[in-house]
Amino acid sequence: MIKILHFGLSAALAKGVLNQLASERSAARMLSPEFSWDTKFFTLRQSEGDFVEAVSDGRRFGALYDYYALRSRAFAWLKQNRHRYDAVLLRYSCGDLIQYLNSAWFDNVFTVHHTFEIQEAKLAGGVRGTVKSSLEKELGARVLARTKGVIGVTGEIVRYEQARIAAAKPSCCYPNGIDLSRSAPITDRREGIPKLVMVASYFDEWHGLDLVIASLKMQPEPFELHVIGRAKEDDIASCHSDSRFLFHGLRDQSYVREICERCDLGLSCFALERKGMSEACTLKVREYLAWGLPVYAGHKDEALPESFPFYRRGQADAAALLRCALKWREAGREQVRAEATPFIDKRARMQELCSWLARQV
């Protein structure tokens, strides 16, 4: 049996990451019997079930102490337990000095990458962004050189990581997926004017919310844009005078589903070029499609073929968004979900990755 561990650490796990890990654990039970898949993540103060361990008792001693406490505890556990597994999938941490110091023993570790690390750190701006991007530039290639292989959620990310190291490593593209048994289609309550929804925990620059708002504000036709998540004050303020824009703030999954029931179109990212990327494979797109909600985005999706009928790639152009919203209203929720299933199913993606790992260990 090939034993696999998905391991990571974060001061606080975003809701999307937690949902992804929960889907992964559920899907792992349906893998072929020759594979065993465990998940272990460490956070500072947020314990979620039996696979996320908090390292703090709630007291606060400052950012530097927290940084050291989390990483020293997490990597100590991994160093002690890594040889119980044939392969360890490490969710890569950008600009992480302690990750680098521990990488000397990464003999069975495959790093998992979700972005262009240096560019995204720079995009954060400020002193923290500058320091983090500089550290990543200096340390990242050395960490990668010590690993067993490189895994990226898109082919573009895999190529980016390979270009950072002198000698090519075994690599694999592992697109995001969703456990469809945990995500039923939403009720169809579409009617009236076109309704769009855009969801994120926090709208970073690369989401392009500002581009969507700017284009739709110039549109004279009636519509509704529902924005769910935390956004910059500038983006919120620019829409206060227009009742067609509805900001809901950060909400739980049941609330999001209820809003989406009335919507014709889910919006993904429109400014990946701000961090040098042109491809993505976001969990949010998979959630939209699993619910039966067609998607419009500004980027290529790694797992969806060009012929897939319910994903449109284009600029944040208001007229195009509203045309698609009305056109796709004709498709039922179950139809959208059924046609998306072969491309977004988490179990299938995990099975493919496990087969690749078996050839590397």
CSV table of C-alpha atoms in Angstrom, one decimal:
chain,number,residue,atom,x,y,z
A,1,MET,CA,0.0,0.0,0.0
A,2,ILE,CA,1.2,3.5,-0.9
A,3,LYS,CA,0.8,5.8,2.1
A,4,ILE,CA,0.4,9.5,1.4
A,5,LEU,CA,0.2,12.5,3.8
A,6,HIS,CA,-1.0,16.0,2.9
A,7,PHE,CA,0.7,18.4,5.3
A,8,GLY,CA,0.6,22.1,5.8
A,9,LEU,CA,0.6,25.0,8.3
A,10,SER,CA,-1.0,28.4,8.4
A,11,ALA,CA,-1.7,31.0,11.1
A,12,ALA,CA,-5.3,30.6,10.2
A,13,LEU,CA,-6.9,28.4,7.5
A,14,ALA,CA,-9.1,30.3,5.1
A,15,LYS,CA,-12.6,28.9,4.7
A,16,GLY,CA,-11.9,27.8,1.1
A,17,VAL,CA,-8.8,25.8,2.2
A,18,LEU,CA,-10.8,24.1,5.0
A,19,ASN,CA,-13.5,23.2,2.6
A,20,GLN,CA,-11.0,21.8,0.1
A,21,LEU,CA,-9.3,19.7,2.8
A,22,ALA,CA,-12.7,18.4,4.0
A,23,SER,CA,-13.5,17.4,0.4
A,24,GLU,CA,-10.2,15.7,0.1
A,25,ARG,CA,-10.6,13.7,3.3
A,26,SER,CA,-14.1,12.6,2.2
A,27,ALA,CA,-12.9,11.6,-1.3
A,28,ALA,CA,-9.9,9.8,0.1
A,29,ARG,CA,-12.2,7.1,1.4
A,30,MET,CA,-13.2,6.2,-2.1
A,31,LEU,CA,-9.7,5.8,-3.5
A,32,SER,CA,-8.4,2.5,-4.8
A,33,PRO,CA,-7.4,0.2,-1.9
A,34,GLU,CA,-3.7,0.3,-2.7
A,35,PHE,CA,-3.6,4.0,-1.6
A,36,SER,CA,-3.9,5.4,1.9
A,37,TRP,CA,-4.3,9.2,2.3
A,38,ASP,CA,-4.0,11.2,5.6
A,39,THR,CA,-4.3,14.9,6.2
A,40,LYS,CA,-2.5,16.9,8.9
A,41,PHE,CA,-2.5,20.7,9.2
A,42,PHE,CA,-1.3,23.0,12.0
A,43,THR,CA,-2.7,26.4,12.8
A,44,LEU,CA,-2.1,28.9,15.7
A,45,ARG,CA,-5.5,28.9,17.4
A,46,GLN,CA,-8.1,27.3,15.1
A,47,SER,CA,-8.6,23.6,15.6
A,48,GLU,CA,-11.0,22.0,13.1
A,49,GLY,CA,-11.8,18.3,13.7
A,50,ASP,CA,-9.1,15.7,14.0
A,51,PHE,CA,-6.9,16.8,11.1
A,52,VAL,CA,-6.2,20.5,12.1
A,53,GLU,CA,-4.1,21.0,15.3
A,54,ALA,CA,-3.8,24.4,17.0
A,55,VAL,CA,-0.4,25.0,18.7
A,56,SER,CA,-1.4,27.9,21.0
A,57,ASP,CA,-3.6,28.0,24.1
A,58,GLY,CA,-5.0,31.4,23.1
A,59,ARG,CA,-2.4,33.6,24.7
A,60,ARG,CA,-0.7,36.1,22.4
A,61,PHE,CA,3.0,36.8,22.5
A,62,GLY,CA,3.6,38.7,19.3
A,63,ALA,CA,3.9,38.0,15.6
A,64,LEU,CA,7.5,36.7,15.7
A,65,TYR,CA,6.8,34.3,18.5
A,66,ASP,CA,3.7,33.0,16.8
A,67,TYR,CA,5.6,32.5,13.6
A,68,TYR,CA,8.3,30.5,15.3
A,69,ALA,CA,5.9,28.6,17.6
A,70,LEU,CA,3.7,27.4,14.7
A,71,ARG,CA,6.5,26.4,12.4
A,72,SER,CA,8.8,24.7,15.0
A,73,ARG,CA,5.9,22.6,16.3
A,74,ALA,CA,4.6,21.7,12.8
A,75,PHE,CA,8.0,20.7,11.3
A,76,ALA,CA,9.0,18.9,14.5
A,77,TRP,CA,5.9,16.7,14.1
A,78,LEU,CA,6.6,16.2,10.4
A,79,LYS,CA,10.2,15.2,11.0
A,80,GLN,CA,9.2,12.7,13.5
A,81,ASN,CA,6.4,11.2,11.5
A,82,ARG,CA,7.4,11.6,7.8
A,83,HIS,CA,8.8,8.0,7.4
A,84,ARG,CA,5.4,6.6,8.3
A,85,TYR,CA,4.5,7.7,4.7
A,86,ASP,CA,5.8,6.9,1.3
A,87,ALA,CA,5.1,10.5,0.1
A,88,VAL,CA,4.5,13.7,1.9
A,89,LEU,CA,2.6,16.5,0.1
A,90,LEU,CA,3.8,19.8,1.7
A,91,ARG,CA,1.6,22.8,1.0
A,92,TYR,CA,4.4,25.2,0.2
A,93,SER,CA,4.9,28.3,2.3
A,94,CYS,CA,6.2,31.4,0.6
A,95,GLY,CA,9.3,33.0,2.0
A,96,ASP,CA,9.5,30.7,5.0
A,97,LEU,CA,12.9,30.6,6.7
A,98,ILE,CA,12.0,27.7,9.0
A,99,GLN,CA,10.7,25.7,6.0
A,100,TYR,CA,14.1,26.2,4.4
A,101,LEU,CA,16.0,25.3,7.5
A,102,ASN,CA,14.0,22.0,7.7
A,103,SER,CA,14.3,21.2,4.0
A,104,ALA,CA,17.6,19.3,4.5
A,105,TRP,CA,15.6,16.2,5.4
A,106,PHE,CA,12.9,16.5,2.7
A,107,ASP,CA,13.8,13.2,1.2
A,108,ASN,CA,10.2,12.1,0.6
A,109,VAL,CA,8.5,15.5,0.4
A,110,PHE,CA,6.7,16.8,-2.7
A,111,THR,CA,5.9,20.5,-2.5
A,112,VAL,CA,2.4,21.6,-3.6
A,113,HIS,CA,2.1,25.1,-5.2
A,114,HIS,CA,-1.0,27.2,-5.8
A,115,THR,CA,0.5,30.4,-7.2
A,116,PHE,CA,3.6,32.3,-8.4
A,117,GLU,CA,5.0,32.9,-4.9
A,118,ILE,CA,7.4,35.7,-5.6
A,119,GLN,CA,5.0,37.8,-7.7
A,120,GLU,CA,2.1,37.3,-5.2
A,121,ALA,CA,4.2,38.3,-2.3
A,122,LYS,CA,5.2,41.5,-4.1
A,123,LEU,CA,1.6,42.2,-4.9
A,124,ALA,CA,0.9,42.4,-1.2
A,125,GLY,CA,3.0,45.6,-1.0
A,126,GLY,CA,4.5,47.3,2.0
A,127,VAL,CA,7.5,46.1,4.0
A,128,ARG,CA,6.0,42.7,4.7
A,129,GLY,CA,5.5,42.1,0.9
A,130,THR,CA,9.0,43.2,0.1
A,131,VAL,CA,10.7,41.1,2.8
A,132,LYS,CA,8.6,38.0,2.0
A,133,SER,CA,9.3,38.2,-1.8
A,134,SER,CA,13.0,38.7,-1.1
A,135,LEU,CA,13.2,35.7,1.2
A,136,GLU,CA,11.3,33.6,-1.4
A,137,LYS,CA,13.6,34.7,-4.1
A,138,GLU,CA,16.7,33.7,-2.1
A,139,LEU,CA,15.4,30.5,-0.4
A,140,GLY,CA,12.7,29.0,-2.7
A,141,ALA,CA,15.0,27.5,-5.3
A,142,ARG,CA,17.1,25.8,-2.5
A,143,VAL,CA,14.0,24.3,-0.9
A,144,LEU,CA,12.7,23.0,-4.3
A,145,ALA,CA,16.1,21.5,-5.1
A,146,ARG,CA,15.9,19.3,-1.9
A,147,THR,CA,12.4,17.9,-2.5
A,148,LYS,CA,11.4,14.7,-4.2
A,149,GLY,CA,9.2,16.5,-6.7
A,150,VAL,CA,7.0,19.5,-7.5
A,151,ILE,CA,3.2,19.5,-7.8
A,152,GLY,CA,1.2,22.5,-9.1
A,153,VAL,CA,-2.5,23.1,-9.5
A,154,THR,CA,-1.9,24.3,-13.0
A,155,GLY,CA,0.6,23.4,-15.7
A,156,GLU,CA,1.6,27.1,-15.7
A,157,ILE,CA,2.6,26.9,-12.0
A,158,VAL,CA,4.5,23.6,-12.6
A,159,ARG,CA,6.5,25.3,-15.3
A,160,TYR,CA,7.2,28.3,-13.1
A,161,GLU,CA,8.5,26.2,-10.3
A,162,GLN,CA,10.7,24.1,-12.6
A,163,ALA,CA,12.2,27.2,-14.1
A,164,ARG,CA,13.4,28.2,-10.6
A,165,ILE,CA,15.7,25.2,-10.1
A,166,ALA,CA,18.8,24.2,-12.0
A,167,ALA,CA,17.9,20.5,-12.4
A,168,ALA,CA,14.4,19.5,-13.3
A,169,LYS,CA,12.4,17.6,-10.7
A,170,PRO,CA,9.6,15.0,-11.3
A,171,SER,CA,6.5,17.1,-11.6
A,172,CYS,CA,2.7,16.7,-11.8
A,173,CYS,CA,-0.3,18.9,-12.4
A,174,TYR,CA,-3.0,18.4,-9.7
A,175,PRO,CA,-6.0,20.6,-10.5
A,176,ASN,CA,-8.4,21.4,-7.7
A,177,GLY,CA,-11.5,19.3,-7.4
A,178,ILE,CA,-14.6,19.0,-5.2
A,179,ASP,CA,-16.2,16.1,-3.5
A,180,LEU,CA,-19.6,16.2,-5.3
A,181,SER,CA,-21.2,14.1,-2.6
A,182,ARG,CA,-20.8,17.0,-0.2
A,183,SER,CA,-22.1,19.7,-2.6
A,184,ALA,CA,-25.7,19.3,-3.9
A,185,PRO,CA,-27.1,21.5,-6.7
A,186,ILE,CA,-28.8,24.7,-5.6
A,187,THR,CA,-32.5,25.3,-6.0
A,188,ASP,CA,-33.3,27.2,-9.2
A,189,ARG,CA,-34.9,30.6,-8.2
A,190,ARG,CA,-33.8,32.6,-11.3
A,191,GLU,CA,-36.1,35.2,-12.6
A,192,GLY,CA,-36.4,38.9,-13.6
A,193,ILE,CA,-33.3,40.9,-14.3
A,194,PRO,CA,-29.8,39.3,-14.7
A,195,LYS,CA,-28.2,38.5,-11.4
A,196,LEU,CA,-24.4,37.9,-11.0
A,197,VAL,CA,-22.5,36.7,-7.9
A,198,MET,CA,-18.8,37.1,-7.0
A,199,VAL,CA,-17.5,35.3,-3.9
A,200,ALA,CA,-14.2,35.3,-2.1
A,201,SER,CA,-13.0,35.2,1.5
A,202,TYR,CA,-11.1,38.4,0.7
A,203,PHE,CA,-10.9,40.2,-2.7
A,204,ASP,CA,-7.2,40.6,-3.5
A,205,GLU,CA,-5.9,42.7,-6.4
A,206,TRP,CA,-5.8,39.6,-8.7
A,207,HIS,CA,-9.5,38.9,-8.3
A,208,GLY,CA,-10.2,42.0,-10.3
A,209,LEU,CA,-13.3,43.1,-8.4
A,210,ASP,CA,-12.5,46.7,-9.3
A,211,LEU,CA,-12.6,45.8,-13.0
A,212,VAL,CA,-16.0,44.2,-12.7
A,213,ILE,CA,-17.4,47.1,-10.8
A,214,ALA,CA,-16.0,49.7,-13.2
A,215,SER,CA,-17.4,47.9,-16.2
A,216,LEU,CA,-20.9,47.3,-14.7
A,217,LYS,CA,-21.2,50.9,-13.5
A,218,MET,CA,-21.1,52.0,-17.1
A,219,GLN,CA,-23.9,49.6,-18.0
A,220,PRO,CA,-27.3,51.3,-18.3
A,221,GLU,CA,-29.3,48.1,-18.2
A,222,PRO,CA,-30.8,46.7,-15.0
A,223,PHE,CA,-28.9,43.9,-13.1
A,224,GLU,CA,-27.8,42.8,-9.7
A,225,LEU,CA,-24.2,42.1,-8.7
A,226,HIS,CA,-23.9,40.3,-5.3
A,227,VAL,CA,-20.5,40.5,-3.8
A,228,ILE,CA,-19.9,38.1,-0.9
A,229,GLY,CA,-16.7,38.4,1.1
A,230,ARG,CA,-14.4,41.1,2.5
A,231,ALA,CA,-13.4,43.8,0.0
A,232,LYS,CA,-11.4,47.0,0.0
A,233,GLU,CA,-13.1,50.1,1.2
A,234,ASP,CA,-12.5,51.8,-2.2
A,235,ASP,CA,-14.4,49.0,-4.0
A,236,ILE,CA,-17.3,49.2,-1.6
A,237,ALA,CA,-17.4,53.0,-1.6
A,238,SER,CA,-17.5,53.2,-5.4
A,239,CYS,CA,-20.8,51.4,-5.4
A,240,HIS,CA,-22.7,53.0,-2.6
A,241,SER,CA,-24.6,55.3,-5.0
A,242,ASP,CA,-25.7,52.4,-7.2
A,243,SER,CA,-28.4,50.1,-5.8
A,244,ARG,CA,-27.6,47.4,-8.4
A,245,PHE,CA,-24.5,46.5,-6.3
A,246,LEU,CA,-25.1,44.5,-3.2
A,247,PHE,CA,-22.3,43.9,-0.7
A,248,HIS,CA,-23.0,41.1,1.8
A,249,GLY,CA,-19.6,40.8,3.6
A,250,LEU,CA,-18.2,37.5,4.7
A,251,ARG,CA,-20.9,34.9,5.0
A,252,ASP,CA,-21.2,31.1,5.7
A,253,GLN,CA,-21.8,28.5,3.1
A,254,SER,CA,-25.6,28.3,3.6
A,255,TYR,CA,-26.0,32.0,3.1
A,256,VAL,CA,-23.9,31.9,-0.1
A,257,ARG,CA,-25.9,29.1,-1.5
A,258,GLU,CA,-29.1,31.0,-0.8
A,259,ILE,CA,-27.9,34.0,-2.7
A,260,CYS,CA,-26.6,31.8,-5.6
A,261,GLU,CA,-30.1,30.2,-6.0
A,262,ARG,CA,-31.3,33.5,-7.4
A,263,CYS,CA,-28.2,34.1,-9.6
A,264,ASP,CA,-27.6,33.3,-13.3
A,265,LEU,CA,-23.8,33.6,-13.4
A,266,GLY,CA,-20.9,33.1,-11.0
A,267,LEU,CA,-17.8,35.3,-11.5
A,268,SER,CA,-14.3,34.2,-10.9
A,269,CYS,CA,-11.0,36.1,-11.2
A,270,PHE,CA,-10.3,38.8,-13.8
A,271,ALA,CA,-6.8,40.1,-13.0
A,272,LEU,CA,-4.5,37.2,-12.7
A,273,GLU,CA,-2.0,39.1,-14.8
A,274,ARG,CA,-1.4,41.3,-11.8
A,275,LYS,CA,0.7,38.4,-10.4
A,276,GLY,CA,2.0,37.3,-13.7
A,277,MET,CA,-0.4,34.4,-14.3
A,278,SER,CA,-2.8,33.5,-17.0
A,279,GLU,CA,-4.2,30.2,-15.8
A,280,ALA,CA,-6.0,29.2,-12.6
A,281,CYS,CA,-7.9,26.3,-11.1
A,282,THR,CA,-9.9,27.9,-8.3
A,283,LEU,CA,-12.0,26.0,-5.8
A,284,LYS,CA,-14.7,28.6,-6.2
A,285,VAL,CA,-15.2,27.8,-9.9
A,286,ARG,CA,-15.7,24.1,-8.9
A,287,GLU,CA,-18.2,25.1,-6.2
A,288,TYR,CA,-20.2,27.2,-8.6
A,289,LEU,CA,-20.3,24.4,-11.2
A,290,ALA,CA,-21.2,21.7,-8.6
A,291,TRP,CA,-24.1,23.9,-7.6
A,292,GLY,CA,-25.2,24.2,-11.2
A,293,LEU,CA,-24.1,27.8,-11.6
A,294,PRO,CA,-22.4,28.7,-14.9
A,295,VAL,CA,-19.1,30.6,-14.7
A,296,TYR,CA,-17.5,33.6,-16.4
A,297,ALA,CA,-13.8,34.4,-15.7
A,298,GLY,CA,-10.8,36.2,-17.1
A,299,HIS,CA,-8.5,33.2,-17.2
A,300,LYS,CA,-8.0,29.8,-18.6
A,301,ASP,CA,-9.1,27.0,-16.2
A,302,GLU,CA,-6.6,24.1,-16.2
A,303,ALA,CA,-9.2,21.3,-15.9
A,304,LEU,CA,-12.0,22.6,-18.2
A,305,PRO,CA,-11.7,22.0,-22.0
A,306,GLU,CA,-12.4,24.8,-24.4
A,307,SER,CA,-15.5,22.9,-25.5
A,308,PHE,CA,-17.1,23.0,-22.0
A,309,PRO,CA,-20.3,25.0,-22.5
A,310,PHE,CA,-20.8,26.6,-19.1
A,311,TYR,CA,-17.4,28.3,-18.6
A,312,ARG,CA,-16.7,31.5,-20.5
A,313,ARG,CA,-13.3,33.1,-20.6
A,314,GLY,CA,-13.2,36.9,-21.3
A,315,GLN,CA,-12.6,40.4,-20.1
A,316,ALA,CA,-14.7,42.0,-17.4
A,317,ASP,CA,-17.0,43.4,-20.0
A,318,ALA,CA,-20.5,44.2,-18.7
A,319,ALA,CA,-22.4,43.6,-21.9
A,320,ALA,CA,-20.8,40.2,-22.3
A,321,LEU,CA,-21.5,39.2,-18.7
A,322,LEU,CA,-25.2,40.1,-18.9
A,323,ARG,CA,-25.6,38.3,-22.3
A,324,CYS,CA,-24.1,35.1,-20.8
A,325,ALA,CA,-26.3,35.4,-17.7
A,326,LEU,CA,-29.5,35.5,-19.7
A,327,LYS,CA,-28.3,32.9,-22.3
A,328,TRP,CA,-27.4,30.3,-19.6
A,329,ARG,CA,-30.6,30.8,-17.7
A,330,GLU,CA,-32.0,28.3,-20.2
A,331,ALA,CA,-29.8,25.5,-18.7
A,332,GLY,CA,-31.0,23.7,-15.6
A,333,ARG,CA,-28.8,23.4,-12.5
A,334,GLU,CA,-28.6,19.6,-12.9
A,335,GLN,CA,-27.5,19.9,-16.5
A,336,VAL,CA,-24.6,22.3,-15.6
A,337,ARG,CA,-23.5,20.1,-12.8
A,338,ALA,CA,-23.7,16.9,-14.9
A,339,GLU,CA,-21.6,18.3,-17.7
A,340,ALA,CA,-19.0,19.6,-15.3
A,341,THR,CA,-18.7,16.5,-13.2
A,342,PRO,CA,-15.9,14.7,-15.2
A,343,PHE,CA,-13.7,17.8,-14.9
A,344,ILE,CA,-14.3,18.8,-11.3
A,345,ASP,CA,-14.6,15.5,-9.4
A,346,LYS,CA,-12.1,15.5,-6.5
A,347,ARG,CA,-11.8,11.7,-6.3
A,348,ALA,CA,-10.8,11.4,-9.9
A,349,ARG,CA,-8.1,14.1,-9.5
A,350,MET,CA,-6.8,12.4,-6.4
A,351,GLN,CA,-6.7,9.0,-8.0
A,352,GLU,CA,-4.6,10.4,-10.9
A,353,LEU,CA,-2.2,12.0,-8.4
A,354,CYS,CA,-1.8,8.9,-6.3
A,355,SER,CA,-1.0,6.8,-9.5
A,356,TRP,CA,1.7,9.4,-10.3
A,357,LEU,CA,3.1,9.3,-6.8
A,358,ALA,CA,3.3,5.5,-6.9
A,359,ARG,CA,5.7,5.8,-9.8
A,360,GLN,CA,7.9,8.2,-7.9
A,361,VAL,CA,8.4,6.4,-4.6
